[in-house]
PDB file of C-alpha atoms in Angstrom:
ATOM      1  CA  UNK A  10      86.021  25.729  57.546  1.00  0.00           C
ATOM      2  CA  UNK A  11      84.321  28.577  58.174  1.00  0.00           C
ATOM      3  CA  UNK A  12      84.277  27.872  62.075  1.00  0.00           C
ATOM      4  CA  UNK A  13      87.675  27.767  61.858  1.00  0.00           C
ATOM      5  CA  UNK A  14      88.403  30.277  59.878  1.00  0.00           C
ATOM      6  CA  UNK A  15      86.093  32.959  62.117  1.00  0.00           C
ATOM      7  CA  UNK A  16      86.429  30.629  66.183  1.00  0.00           C
ATOM      8  CA  UNK A  17      82.702  31.786  65.283  1.00  0.00           C
ATOM      9  CA  UNK A  18      79.459  29.217  64.790  1.00  0.00           C
ATOM     10  CA  UNK A  19      77.975  28.652  61.783  1.00  0.00           C
ATOM     11  CA  UNK A  20      74.703  27.612  61.309  1.00  0.00           C
ATOM     12  CA  UNK A  21      73.671  26.445  58.192  1.00  0.00           C
ATOM     13  CA  UNK A  22      69.552  26.231  56.795  1.00  0.00           C
ATOM     14  CA  UNK A  23      69.177  24.492  53.413  1.00  0.00           C
ATOM     15  CA  UNK A  24      66.124  25.385  51.936  1.00  0.00           C
ATOM     16  CA  UNK A  25      66.524  23.547  48.623  1.00  0.00           C
ATOM     17  CA  UNK A  26      64.566  20.717  47.292  1.00  0.00           C
ATOM     18  CA  UNK A  27      65.907  19.945  43.113  1.00  0.00           C
ATOM     19  CA  UNK A  28      64.145  20.671  40.364  1.00  0.00           C
ATOM     20  CA  UNK A  29      62.197  24.159  41.759  1.00  0.00           C
ATOM     21  CA  UNK A  30      62.120  26.466  39.746  1.00  0.00           C
ATOM     22  CA  UNK A  31      62.804  30.247  40.983  1.00  0.00           C
ATOM     23  CA  UNK A  32      58.988  30.963  41.506  1.00  0.00           C
ATOM     24  CA  UNK A  33      59.082  28.605  44.226  1.00  0.00           C
ATOM     25  CA  UNK A  34      60.647  30.593  46.295  1.00  0.00           C
ATOM     26  CA  UNK A  35      59.071  33.194  46.739  1.00  0.00           C
ATOM     27  CA  UNK A  36      57.120  34.599  49.360  1.00  0.00           C
ATOM     28  CA  UNK A  37      53.736  33.306  48.625  1.00  0.00           C
ATOM     29  CA  UNK A  38      54.776  29.647  47.792  1.00  0.00           C
ATOM     30  CA  UNK A  39      55.836  26.919  50.230  1.00  0.00           C
ATOM     31  CA  UNK A  40      59.245  26.969  49.854  1.00  0.00           C
ATOM     32  CA  UNK A  41      59.653  30.832  50.682  1.00  0.00           C
ATOM     33  CA  UNK A  42      57.157  29.683  53.668  1.00  0.00           C
ATOM     34  CA  UNK A  43      59.096  27.265  54.874  1.00  0.00           C
ATOM     35  CA  UNK A  44      62.709  29.416  54.964  1.00  0.00           C
ATOM     36  CA  UNK A  45      60.985  32.260  57.036  1.00  0.00           C
ATOM     37  CA  UNK A  46      59.869  28.857  58.774  1.00  0.00           C
ATOM     38  CA  UNK A  47      63.434  27.587  59.611  1.00  0.00           C
ATOM     39  CA  UNK A  48      65.056  30.976  60.165  1.00  0.00           C
ATOM     40  CA  UNK A  49      62.875  31.821  62.804  1.00  0.00           C
ATOM     41  CA  UNK A  50      63.343  28.468  64.502  1.00  0.00           C
ATOM     42  CA  UNK A  51      66.796  28.733  63.654  1.00  0.00           C
ATOM     43  CA  UNK A  52      66.735  31.695  66.866  1.00  0.00           C
ATOM     44  CA  UNK A  53      69.381  33.262  64.742  1.00  0.00           C
ATOM     45  CA  UNK A  54      69.077  36.909  65.761  1.00  0.00           C
ATOM     46  CA  UNK A  55      71.123  37.351  62.148  1.00  0.00           C
ATOM     47  CA  UNK A  56      72.246  36.379  59.256  1.00  0.00           C
ATOM     48  CA  UNK A  57      75.590  37.465  57.958  1.00  0.00           C
ATOM     49  CA  UNK A  58      75.375  35.719  54.039  1.00  0.00           C
ATOM     50  CA  UNK A  59      73.222  33.783  52.167  1.00  0.00           C
ATOM     51  CA  UNK A  60      74.227  30.720  49.308  1.00  0.00           C
ATOM     52  CA  UNK A  61      71.851  30.927  45.925  1.00  0.00           C
ATOM     53  CA  UNK A  62      72.766  28.005  43.783  1.00  0.00           C
ATOM     54  CA  UNK A  63      70.087  27.803  41.749  1.00  0.00           C
ATOM     55  CA  UNK A  64      68.883  27.845  38.431  1.00  0.00           C
ATOM     56  CA  UNK A  65      68.661  24.847  36.453  1.00  0.00           C
ATOM     57  CA  UNK A  66      65.096  24.359  36.352  1.00  0.00           C
ATOM     58  CA  UNK A  67      64.899  27.913  35.215  1.00  0.00           C
ATOM     59  CA  UNK A  68      67.050  28.111  31.778  1.00  0.00           C
ATOM     60  CA  UNK A  69      64.834  28.827  29.399  1.00  0.00           C
ATOM     61  CA  UNK A  70      63.428  31.643  31.499  1.00  0.00           C
ATOM     62  CA  UNK A  71      63.830  35.010  30.047  1.00  0.00           C
ATOM     63  CA  UNK A  72      66.490  36.745  32.157  1.00  0.00           C
ATOM     64  CA  UNK A  73      64.962  40.107  32.865  1.00  0.00           C
ATOM     65  CA  UNK A  74      61.661  37.262  33.891  1.00  0.00           C
ATOM     66  CA  UNK A  75      64.386  35.544  36.965  1.00  0.00           C
ATOM     67  CA  UNK A  76      66.347  38.958  38.044  1.00  0.00           C
ATOM     68  CA  UNK A  77      61.920  40.158  38.421  1.00  0.00           C
ATOM     69  CA  UNK A  78      61.307  36.848  40.853  1.00  0.00           C
ATOM     70  CA  UNK A  79      65.066  36.853  42.339  1.00  0.00           C
ATOM     71  CA  UNK A  80      64.949  40.142  43.449  1.00  0.00           C
ATOM     72  CA  UNK A  81      60.733  39.650  44.964  1.00  0.00           C
ATOM     73  CA  UNK A  82      62.338  37.001  47.053  1.00  0.00           C
ATOM     74  CA  UNK A  83      65.537  39.275  48.149  1.00  0.00           C
ATOM     75  CA  UNK A  84      62.642  41.763  49.490  1.00  0.00           C
ATOM     76  CA  UNK A  85      61.282  38.982  50.999  1.00  0.00           C
ATOM     77  CA  UNK A  86      64.417  38.271  53.057  1.00  0.00           C
ATOM     78  CA  UNK A  87      65.228  41.994  53.553  1.00  0.00           C
ATOM     79  CA  UNK A  88      61.903  42.261  55.960  1.00  0.00           C
ATOM     80  CA  UNK A  89      62.765  38.933  57.373  1.00  0.00           C
ATOM     81  CA  UNK A  90      64.283  40.783  60.510  1.00  0.00           C
ATOM     82  CA  UNK A  91      67.371  38.358  60.781  1.00  0.00           C
ATOM     83  CA  UNK A  92      68.087  39.928  57.106  1.00  0.00           C
ATOM     84  CA  UNK A  93      68.887  43.182  56.115  1.00  0.00           C
ATOM     85  CA  UNK A  94      71.057  44.678  52.874  1.00  0.00           C
ATOM     86  CA  UNK A  95      73.742  44.394  54.258  1.00  0.00           C
ATOM     87  CA  UNK A  96      73.736  40.369  54.346  1.00  0.00           C
ATOM     88  CA  UNK A  97      76.236  38.665  51.843  1.00  0.00           C
ATOM     89  CA  UNK A  98      74.774  36.884  49.108  1.00  0.00           C
ATOM     90  CA  UNK A  99      77.003  34.338  47.396  1.00  0.00           C
ATOM     91  CA  UNK A 100      75.500  33.539  43.786  1.00  0.00           C
ATOM     92  CA  UNK A 101      76.637  30.782  41.846  1.00  0.00           C
ATOM     93  CA  UNK A 102      76.368  30.495  38.383  1.00  0.00           C
ATOM     94  CA  UNK A 103      75.062  27.278  37.131  1.00  0.00           C
ATOM     95  CA  UNK A 104      77.070  24.529  35.386  1.00  0.00           C
ATOM     96  CA  UNK A 105      76.485  23.148  32.224  1.00  0.00           C
ATOM     97  CA  UNK A 106      74.421  25.472  29.015  1.00  0.00           C
ATOM     98  CA  UNK A 107      71.667  27.753  31.513  1.00  0.00           C
ATOM     99  CA  UNK A 108      71.681  30.877  29.835  1.00  0.00           C
ATOM    100  CA  UNK A 109      68.470  32.074  30.177  1.00  0.00           C
ATOM    101  CA  UNK A 110      69.685  31.718  34.673  1.00  0.00           C
ATOM    102  CA  UNK A 111      72.670  33.023  33.940  1.00  0.00           C
ATOM    103  CA  UNK A 112      72.480  36.215  32.755  1.00  0.00           C
ATOM    104  CA  UNK A 113      70.663  37.076  34.688  1.00  0.00           C
ATOM    105  CA  UNK A 114      72.700  35.606  37.955  1.00  0.00           C
ATOM    106  CA  UNK A 115      76.004  37.366  36.654  1.00  0.00           C
ATOM    107  CA  UNK A 116      73.799  40.725  36.647  1.00  0.00           C
ATOM    108  CA  UNK A 117      72.645  40.532  40.417  1.00  0.00           C
ATOM    109  CA  UNK A 118      75.547  41.639  42.229  1.00  0.00           C
ATOM    110  CA  UNK A 119      75.180  45.696  40.327  1.00  0.00           C
ATOM    111  CA  UNK A 120      71.776  45.261  41.916  1.00  0.00           C
ATOM    112  CA  UNK A 121      72.545  43.630  46.150  1.00  0.00           C
ATOM    113  CA  UNK A 122      75.147  43.504  48.452  1.00  0.00           C
ATOM    114  CA  UNK A 123      76.676  40.276  46.261  1.00  0.00           C
ATOM    115  CA  UNK A 124      79.196  38.991  44.327  1.00  0.00           C
ATOM    116  CA  UNK A 125      79.835  35.463  42.058  1.00  0.00           C
ATOM    117  CA  UNK A 126      81.375  32.539  43.695  1.00  0.00           C
ATOM    118  CA  UNK A 127      82.864  30.528  40.662  1.00  0.00           C
ATOM    119  CA  UNK A 128      81.369  27.440  39.274  1.00  0.00           C
ATOM    120  CA  UNK A 129      84.146  26.895  36.216  1.00  0.00           C
ATOM    121  CA  UNK A 130      84.957  23.441  36.827  1.00  0.00           C
ATOM    122  CA  UNK A 131      83.008  22.006  38.765  1.00  0.00           C
ATOM    123  CA  UNK A 132      82.169  18.147  38.430  1.00  0.00           C
ATOM    124  CA  UNK A 133      78.297  17.484  37.392  1.00  0.00           C
ATOM    125  CA  UNK A 134      76.240  14.275  37.411  1.00  0.00           C
ATOM    126  CA  UNK A 135      75.079  12.312  33.984  1.00  0.00           C
ATOM    127  CA  UNK A 136      72.855  15.341  33.294  1.00  0.00           C
ATOM    128  CA  UNK A 137      75.236  17.849  32.336  1.00  0.00           C
ATOM    129  CA  UNK A 138      73.799  20.655  34.630  1.00  0.00           C
ATOM    130  CA  UNK A 139      73.357  19.410  38.544  1.00  0.00           C
ATOM    131  CA  UNK A 140      76.325  19.567  40.625  1.00  0.00           C
ATOM    132  CA  UNK A 141      77.930  15.952  41.509  1.00  0.00           C
ATOM    133  CA  UNK A 142      78.743  15.202  45.103  1.00  0.00           C
ATOM    134  CA  UNK A 143      82.436  16.077  45.247  1.00  0.00           C
ATOM    135  CA  UNK A 144      81.508  19.163  42.502  1.00  0.00           C
ATOM    136  CA  UNK A 145      78.529  20.339  45.461  1.00  0.00           C
ATOM    137  CA  UNK A 146      82.090  19.809  47.783  1.00  0.00           C
ATOM    138  CA  UNK A 147      83.980  21.872  45.792  1.00  0.00           C
ATOM    139  CA  UNK A 148      80.592  24.401  45.608  1.00  0.00           C
ATOM    140  CA  UNK A 149      80.627  24.566  49.457  1.00  0.00           C
ATOM    141  CA  UNK A 150      84.270  25.566  49.483  1.00  0.00           C
ATOM    142  CA  UNK A 151      84.110  27.748  47.212  1.00  0.00           C
ATOM    143  CA  UNK A 152      81.163  29.773  48.524  1.00  0.00           C
ATOM    144  CA  UNK A 153      82.971  29.326  52.358  1.00  0.00           C
ATOM    145  CA  UNK A 154      86.155  31.618  50.747  1.00  0.00           C
ATOM    146  CA  UNK A 155      83.327  33.999  48.922  1.00  0.00           C
ATOM    147  CA  UNK A 156      81.965  34.447  52.258  1.00  0.00           C
ATOM    148  CA  UNK A 157      85.113  34.956  54.112  1.00  0.00           C
ATOM    149  CA  UNK A 158      86.758  37.157  51.783  1.00  0.00           C
ATOM    150  CA  UNK A 159      83.222  39.334  52.070  1.00  0.00           C
ATOM    151  CA  UNK A 160      83.293  39.018  55.816  1.00  0.00           C
ATOM    152  CA  UNK A 161      87.205  39.964  55.978  1.00  0.00           C
ATOM    153  CA  UNK A 162      85.821  43.039  53.941  1.00  0.00           C
ATOM    154  CA  UNK A 163      83.718  44.493  56.014  1.00  0.00           C
ATOM    155  CA  UNK A 164      85.725  44.512  59.210  1.00  0.00           C
TER     156      UNK A 164
END
């Protein structure tokens, strides 16, 4: 979708691991180091957008702590040469009853260049929290549309 709409190549760097809390994505932890390493190995000069769809494991954490952890991760990202403060962040709310993370996520766009990508109506696995295959595909399409909207606004 993004390739077809923009005529530009799209590279996806997956840095997800099921069931990981936000603290595991900090620069001092393996998933944080893994993202920096994958980005470096990708030979990408600059990222146009990042999709952040995380929070199921953090549903009981206080929103302020989630926000603090996310901003630490975001500040690390902007220290990387391929990411700057104008890199767009598409933030996905967590379906189901995930109040702790969601309360923080919905307030993040005021602090970064980001917007919330709607997740209502996405289909879930039997646990009522994680997206199933079709829900994941539709979330990807919604994040893609959000990224395209943001890119057209910046032209």
